[in-house]
Amino acid sequence: MIKTYFVDGDKGGVGKSFTARALADMLMQSERFKLPRPIGRLLVVDADESNQDVCGKGGFISERVGDCDVSILMRGIETPEQWISVGDEVFRLVQDWPEDEENRIVFSLPAGAGLAIARAGEVTEVMAALNAVHVWVIGTDYESVRQLQDRFNQFPKFYGQGFVILNMRHGTRDKFVHWNTSETRTQALANGWREIEMPVLTPFVASELSRTPLHHAALHGAVNGGKRLGMGSLIAVKTFRGITGARLAEMEQEALGEEPEQPGEPEGPAPGGFAVHPDSEDI
């Protein structure tokens, strides 16, 4: 079975690319995060032509990671025509994937993707054919909430369920006041949407990593290009992988209609931060 996570948010700067990277990292680690079924193949699609932080130079590459075959695709999506073209290419790439395996696709969408979605109903049909799972990275401002509400208004059935990611890089939970107090949130939760708080990776470490995939940094103790990570930075990366992966794994449980396993992550402090738990489960 194929499921496709569309990581969206419509605005730039909310953390879509980093969320897509963390989600792909989790999906490569089926055994570690006790996913309901092992993920055999993963296609990572970087659709942000102006900011290819997921699969651009130094980012994800096609490789085998543990028991998961990872492949990548870089194609910009700004118009309905590009959506359809990329859809055709993705269908060609996955047509030979065994139907009895659990395989996943992660799309990192560009800012403004909603304009193309709103202009052409067939775009949502392409997304639906790929078994879409909506992942909306919410910002702290009103516009981020309004844009999600626009999707609900335009395509109420298609956007019936999904996940809202609160990126704690933007601050504590109370910073999301527009979302917390909105009718959009009330509607979303009533319809079955789930909220997930994504912890902060120390900005200094995130800057060091640049586009380096988390599993590369954890395995090699270095960023792509060869620069070694300091011990503190390496511990921060490993800890972030463990806690964030456990939280995002709830999406996989929910997407398959199974109850998330509890407890799902290492013991740590309140949402939004994390403690140091060096792990030895690196891929």
Short mmCIF file of C-alpha atoms in Angstrom, two decimals:
data_model
loop_
_atom_site.label_atom_id
_atom_site.label_comp_id
_atom_site.label_asym_id
_atom_site.label_seq_id
_atom_site.Cartn_x
_atom_site.Cartn_y
_atom_site.Cartn_z
CA MET A 1 0.00 0.00 0.00
CA ILE A 2 1.16 3.52 -0.82
CA LYS A 3 0.41 6.54 1.32
CA THR A 4 1.62 10.04 0.53
CA TYR A 5 2.33 12.70 3.13
CA PHE A 6 1.86 16.19 1.65
CA VAL A 7 3.77 18.57 3.92
CA ASP A 8 2.14 21.95 3.38
CA GLY A 9 1.57 25.24 5.15
CA ASP A 10 1.35 27.58 2.16
CA LYS A 11 3.57 30.18 3.86
CA GLY A 12 7.34 30.39 3.71
CA GLY A 13 9.34 30.13 6.92
CA VAL A 14 6.97 27.97 8.98
CA GLY A 15 9.25 24.90 8.82
CA LYS A 16 7.77 22.79 6.03
CA SER A 17 11.11 21.60 4.67
CA PHE A 18 12.49 20.61 8.07
CA THR A 19 9.24 18.84 8.94
CA ALA A 20 9.43 16.88 5.68
CA ARG A 21 13.02 15.91 6.48
CA ALA A 22 12.11 14.75 9.98
CA LEU A 23 9.10 12.82 8.68
CA ALA A 24 11.19 11.02 6.06
CA ASP A 25 13.80 10.25 8.72
CA MET A 26 11.14 8.62 10.91
CA LEU A 27 9.76 6.52 8.05
CA MET A 28 13.22 5.01 7.44
CA GLN A 29 13.26 3.64 10.99
CA SER A 30 10.28 1.29 11.10
CA GLU A 31 11.70 -1.02 13.75
CA ARG A 32 12.99 1.71 16.06
CA PHE A 33 9.66 3.52 16.18
CA LYS A 34 7.58 0.34 16.15
CA LEU A 35 5.61 1.32 13.06
CA PRO A 36 2.62 -0.95 12.41
CA ARG A 37 4.32 -2.35 9.30
CA PRO A 38 7.85 -1.91 7.95
CA ILE A 39 8.29 0.71 5.23
CA GLY A 40 10.03 -0.93 2.27
CA ARG A 41 10.30 2.03 -0.10
CA LEU A 42 10.30 5.78 0.40
CA LEU A 43 10.15 8.45 -2.29
CA VAL A 44 11.04 11.97 -1.14
CA VAL A 45 9.76 14.70 -3.47
CA ASP A 46 11.21 18.19 -3.14
CA ALA A 47 8.68 20.40 -4.92
CA ASP A 48 10.08 23.76 -3.79
CA GLU A 49 12.14 24.85 -6.78
CA SER A 50 13.30 28.09 -5.16
CA ASN A 51 14.46 26.52 -1.90
CA GLN A 52 15.49 22.87 -2.33
CA ASP A 53 16.42 22.25 1.29
CA VAL A 54 15.21 18.64 1.22
CA CYS A 55 16.78 17.06 -1.87
CA GLY A 56 19.05 19.82 -3.13
CA LYS A 57 22.86 19.63 -2.99
CA GLY A 58 23.87 18.13 0.36
CA GLY A 59 20.35 16.84 1.06
CA PHE A 60 18.61 13.50 0.60
CA ILE A 61 20.02 11.11 -1.99
CA SER A 62 18.81 7.84 -3.47
CA GLU A 63 20.21 5.09 -1.24
CA ARG A 64 19.31 2.12 0.91
CA VAL A 65 18.89 3.07 4.57
CA GLY A 66 18.54 0.04 6.81
CA ASP A 67 15.75 -2.01 5.22
CA CYS A 68 14.26 0.94 3.34
CA ASP A 69 15.00 1.86 -0.28
CA VAL A 70 15.02 5.66 -0.54
CA SER A 71 14.67 7.53 -3.81
CA ILE A 72 14.31 11.24 -4.52
CA LEU A 73 12.67 13.53 -7.06
CA MET A 74 13.17 17.28 -7.47
CA ARG A 75 10.44 19.00 -9.45
CA GLY A 76 8.97 22.43 -8.88
CA ILE A 77 5.21 22.74 -8.40
CA GLU A 78 3.70 26.18 -8.93
CA THR A 79 0.94 25.66 -11.50
CA PRO A 80 -1.83 23.08 -12.03
CA GLU A 81 0.03 21.88 -15.11
CA GLN A 82 3.17 21.21 -13.05
CA TRP A 83 1.09 19.35 -10.47
CA ILE A 84 -0.27 17.04 -13.15
CA SER A 85 3.17 16.56 -14.72
CA VAL A 86 4.78 15.69 -11.39
CA GLY A 87 1.86 13.38 -10.64
CA ASP A 88 2.50 11.53 -13.90
CA GLU A 89 6.18 11.16 -13.04
CA VAL A 90 5.49 9.92 -9.52
CA PHE A 91 2.99 7.34 -10.79
CA ARG A 92 5.61 6.07 -13.25
CA LEU A 93 8.22 5.79 -10.51
CA VAL A 94 5.99 3.81 -8.16
CA GLN A 95 4.10 1.65 -10.64
CA ASP A 96 6.32 -1.37 -9.96
CA TRP A 97 6.24 -1.08 -6.17
CA PRO A 98 4.77 -4.30 -4.72
CA GLU A 99 1.19 -3.82 -3.59
CA ASP A 100 1.67 -6.08 -0.57
CA GLU A 101 4.37 -3.78 0.89
CA GLU A 102 3.97 -0.61 2.90
CA ASN A 103 5.59 2.16 0.86
CA ARG A 104 5.51 5.90 1.41
CA ILE A 105 5.94 9.19 -0.44
CA VAL A 106 6.77 12.48 1.28
CA PHE A 107 6.10 15.71 -0.65
CA SER A 108 7.72 18.92 0.57
CA LEU A 109 5.46 21.57 -0.97
CA PRO A 110 6.46 25.15 -1.75
CA ALA A 111 4.96 28.31 -0.31
CA GLY A 112 1.89 29.22 -2.34
CA ALA A 113 1.06 25.65 -3.34
CA GLY A 114 -2.54 26.35 -2.40
CA LEU A 115 -2.96 28.71 -5.35
CA ALA A 116 -2.53 25.84 -7.80
CA ILE A 117 -4.72 23.55 -5.71
CA ALA A 118 -7.52 26.12 -5.61
CA ARG A 119 -7.36 26.84 -9.34
CA ALA A 120 -7.82 23.28 -10.53
CA GLY A 121 -9.94 20.57 -8.99
CA GLU A 122 -7.98 17.87 -10.80
CA VAL A 123 -4.99 18.65 -8.57
CA THR A 124 -6.83 17.27 -5.56
CA GLU A 125 -7.75 14.21 -7.63
CA VAL A 126 -4.06 13.54 -8.26
CA MET A 127 -3.35 13.93 -4.54
CA ALA A 128 -6.26 11.65 -3.63
CA ALA A 129 -5.05 8.97 -6.07
CA LEU A 130 -1.76 8.91 -4.14
CA ASN A 131 -3.66 8.29 -0.87
CA ALA A 132 -2.99 11.74 0.52
CA VAL A 133 -2.25 12.36 4.19
CA HIS A 134 -2.36 16.11 4.91
CA VAL A 135 0.38 17.56 7.11
CA TRP A 136 -0.14 21.28 7.76
CA VAL A 137 2.76 23.11 9.42
CA ILE A 138 1.02 25.98 11.20
CA GLY A 139 2.59 29.36 11.84
CA THR A 140 1.97 31.75 14.70
CA ASP A 141 0.23 34.39 12.58
CA TYR A 142 -3.36 34.73 11.43
CA GLU A 143 -2.56 34.11 7.74
CA SER A 144 -1.38 30.57 8.43
CA VAL A 145 -4.72 29.76 10.05
CA ARG A 146 -6.73 31.50 7.35
CA GLN A 147 -5.03 29.53 4.59
CA LEU A 148 -5.92 26.24 6.24
CA GLN A 149 -9.49 27.44 6.65
CA ASP A 150 -9.54 28.26 2.93
CA ARG A 151 -8.65 24.63 2.17
CA PHE A 152 -11.46 23.44 4.43
CA ASN A 153 -13.91 25.78 2.70
CA GLN A 154 -12.88 24.88 -0.85
CA PHE A 155 -12.40 21.14 -0.42
CA PRO A 156 -14.24 20.10 2.78
CA LYS A 157 -14.29 16.39 1.99
CA PHE A 158 -10.72 16.14 0.72
CA TYR A 159 -9.32 18.01 3.73
CA GLY A 160 -11.54 16.13 6.15
CA GLN A 161 -8.64 14.72 8.18
CA GLY A 162 -4.97 15.39 8.66
CA PHE A 163 -2.29 16.58 11.06
CA VAL A 164 -1.36 20.06 12.23
CA ILE A 165 2.30 20.42 13.16
CA LEU A 166 3.15 23.09 15.72
CA ASN A 167 6.82 23.79 15.21
CA MET A 168 8.13 24.76 18.64
CA ARG A 169 10.94 26.64 16.93
CA HIS A 170 8.44 29.50 16.87
CA GLY A 171 8.08 29.49 20.65
CA THR A 172 5.97 27.90 23.35
CA ARG A 173 2.42 26.72 22.79
CA ASP A 174 0.94 30.05 23.87
CA LYS A 175 2.65 31.76 20.91
CA PHE A 176 0.18 30.02 18.60
CA VAL A 177 -2.67 32.16 19.90
CA HIS A 178 -4.31 32.63 16.48
CA TRP A 179 -4.49 28.88 16.04
CA ASN A 180 -5.32 28.04 19.64
CA THR A 181 -8.35 30.34 19.73
CA SER A 182 -9.60 29.84 16.18
CA GLU A 183 -12.80 28.29 14.89
CA THR A 184 -10.54 26.56 12.37
CA ARG A 185 -8.89 24.58 15.17
CA THR A 186 -12.28 23.72 16.68
CA GLN A 187 -13.51 22.51 13.29
CA ALA A 188 -10.33 20.57 12.54
CA LEU A 189 -10.25 18.70 15.85
CA ALA A 190 -13.97 17.93 15.63
CA ASN A 191 -13.40 16.39 12.19
CA GLY A 192 -10.55 14.18 13.38
CA TRP A 193 -7.46 16.27 12.69
CA ARG A 194 -4.63 15.75 15.19
CA GLU A 195 -2.09 18.20 16.59
CA ILE A 196 1.56 17.25 17.00
CA GLU A 197 4.15 19.50 18.64
CA MET A 198 7.54 19.21 16.96
CA PRO A 199 10.45 19.90 19.34
CA VAL A 200 13.19 22.41 18.67
CA LEU A 201 16.58 21.45 17.30
CA THR A 202 18.96 24.06 18.69
CA PRO A 203 19.22 26.76 15.98
CA PHE A 204 23.03 26.60 16.04
CA VAL A 205 22.93 22.86 15.33
CA ALA A 206 20.24 23.24 12.67
CA SER A 207 22.43 25.84 10.98
CA GLU A 208 25.42 23.50 11.15
CA LEU A 209 23.41 20.72 9.52
CA SER A 210 22.11 22.91 6.72
CA ARG A 211 20.62 20.35 4.27
CA THR A 212 22.36 17.30 5.75
CA PRO A 213 19.80 14.54 6.41
CA LEU A 214 19.50 13.66 10.08
CA HIS A 215 20.49 10.03 9.53
CA HIS A 216 23.70 11.05 7.73
CA ALA A 217 24.68 13.39 10.56
CA ALA A 218 23.92 10.78 13.24
CA LEU A 219 25.72 7.96 11.44
CA HIS A 220 28.85 9.82 10.36
CA GLY A 221 29.07 12.45 13.07
CA ALA A 222 29.53 14.99 10.31
CA VAL A 223 27.59 17.16 7.90
CA ASN A 224 27.58 16.42 4.18
CA GLY A 225 30.83 17.92 2.98
CA GLY A 226 32.88 16.37 5.76
CA LYS A 227 32.85 18.91 8.59
CA ARG A 228 32.76 17.05 11.90
CA LEU A 229 30.04 17.79 14.42
CA GLY A 230 31.08 18.57 17.97
CA MET A 231 30.00 16.07 20.62
CA GLY A 232 27.31 18.42 21.92
CA SER A 233 25.90 18.95 18.44
CA LEU A 234 25.93 15.22 17.72
CA ILE A 235 24.08 14.44 20.95
CA ALA A 236 21.54 17.15 20.09
CA VAL A 237 20.94 15.61 16.65
CA LYS A 238 20.51 12.10 18.05
CA THR A 239 18.18 13.29 20.79
CA PHE A 240 16.09 15.33 18.37
CA ARG A 241 15.80 12.33 16.04
CA GLY A 242 14.55 10.11 18.84
CA ILE A 243 11.96 12.43 20.34
CA THR A 244 10.73 13.95 17.08
CA GLY A 245 10.59 10.56 15.37
CA ALA A 246 8.48 9.15 18.19
CA ARG A 247 6.02 12.02 17.94
CA LEU A 248 5.77 11.88 14.15
CA ALA A 249 5.34 8.10 14.30
CA GLU A 250 1.88 8.80 15.71
CA MET A 251 1.01 9.98 12.20
CA GLU A 252 1.85 6.59 10.76
CA GLN A 253 -0.22 4.82 13.40
CA GLU A 254 -3.18 7.13 12.76
CA ALA A 255 -2.83 6.95 8.98
CA LEU A 256 -3.24 3.17 9.22
CA GLY A 257 -6.13 3.45 11.65
CA GLU A 258 -4.23 2.01 14.61
CA GLU A 259 -3.84 3.39 18.11
CA PRO A 260 -0.47 5.04 18.76
CA GLU A 261 1.72 2.99 21.07
CA GLN A 262 2.27 4.51 24.51
CA PRO A 263 4.72 5.56 25.70
CA GLY A 264 6.06 6.58 22.32
CA GLU A 265 9.15 8.61 23.07
CA PRO A 266 12.02 8.94 25.50
CA GLU A 267 11.31 10.62 28.81
CA GLY A 268 11.93 14.32 28.55
CA PRO A 269 10.78 17.76 29.62
CA ALA A 270 7.61 19.59 28.70
CA PRO A 271 6.61 19.89 25.01
CA GLY A 272 8.82 22.23 23.06
CA GLY A 273 12.16 21.25 24.60
CA PHE A 274 14.17 18.10 25.01
CA ALA A 275 16.71 16.54 27.31
CA VAL A 276 19.91 14.78 26.30
CA HIS A 277 19.43 11.08 25.65
CA PRO A 278 22.32 9.76 23.52
CA ASP A 279 21.05 6.82 21.51
CA SER A 280 22.80 3.88 19.95
CA GLU A 281 20.14 3.06 17.37
CA ASP A 282 21.62 5.06 14.53
CA ILE A 283 21.06 3.71 11.07
#
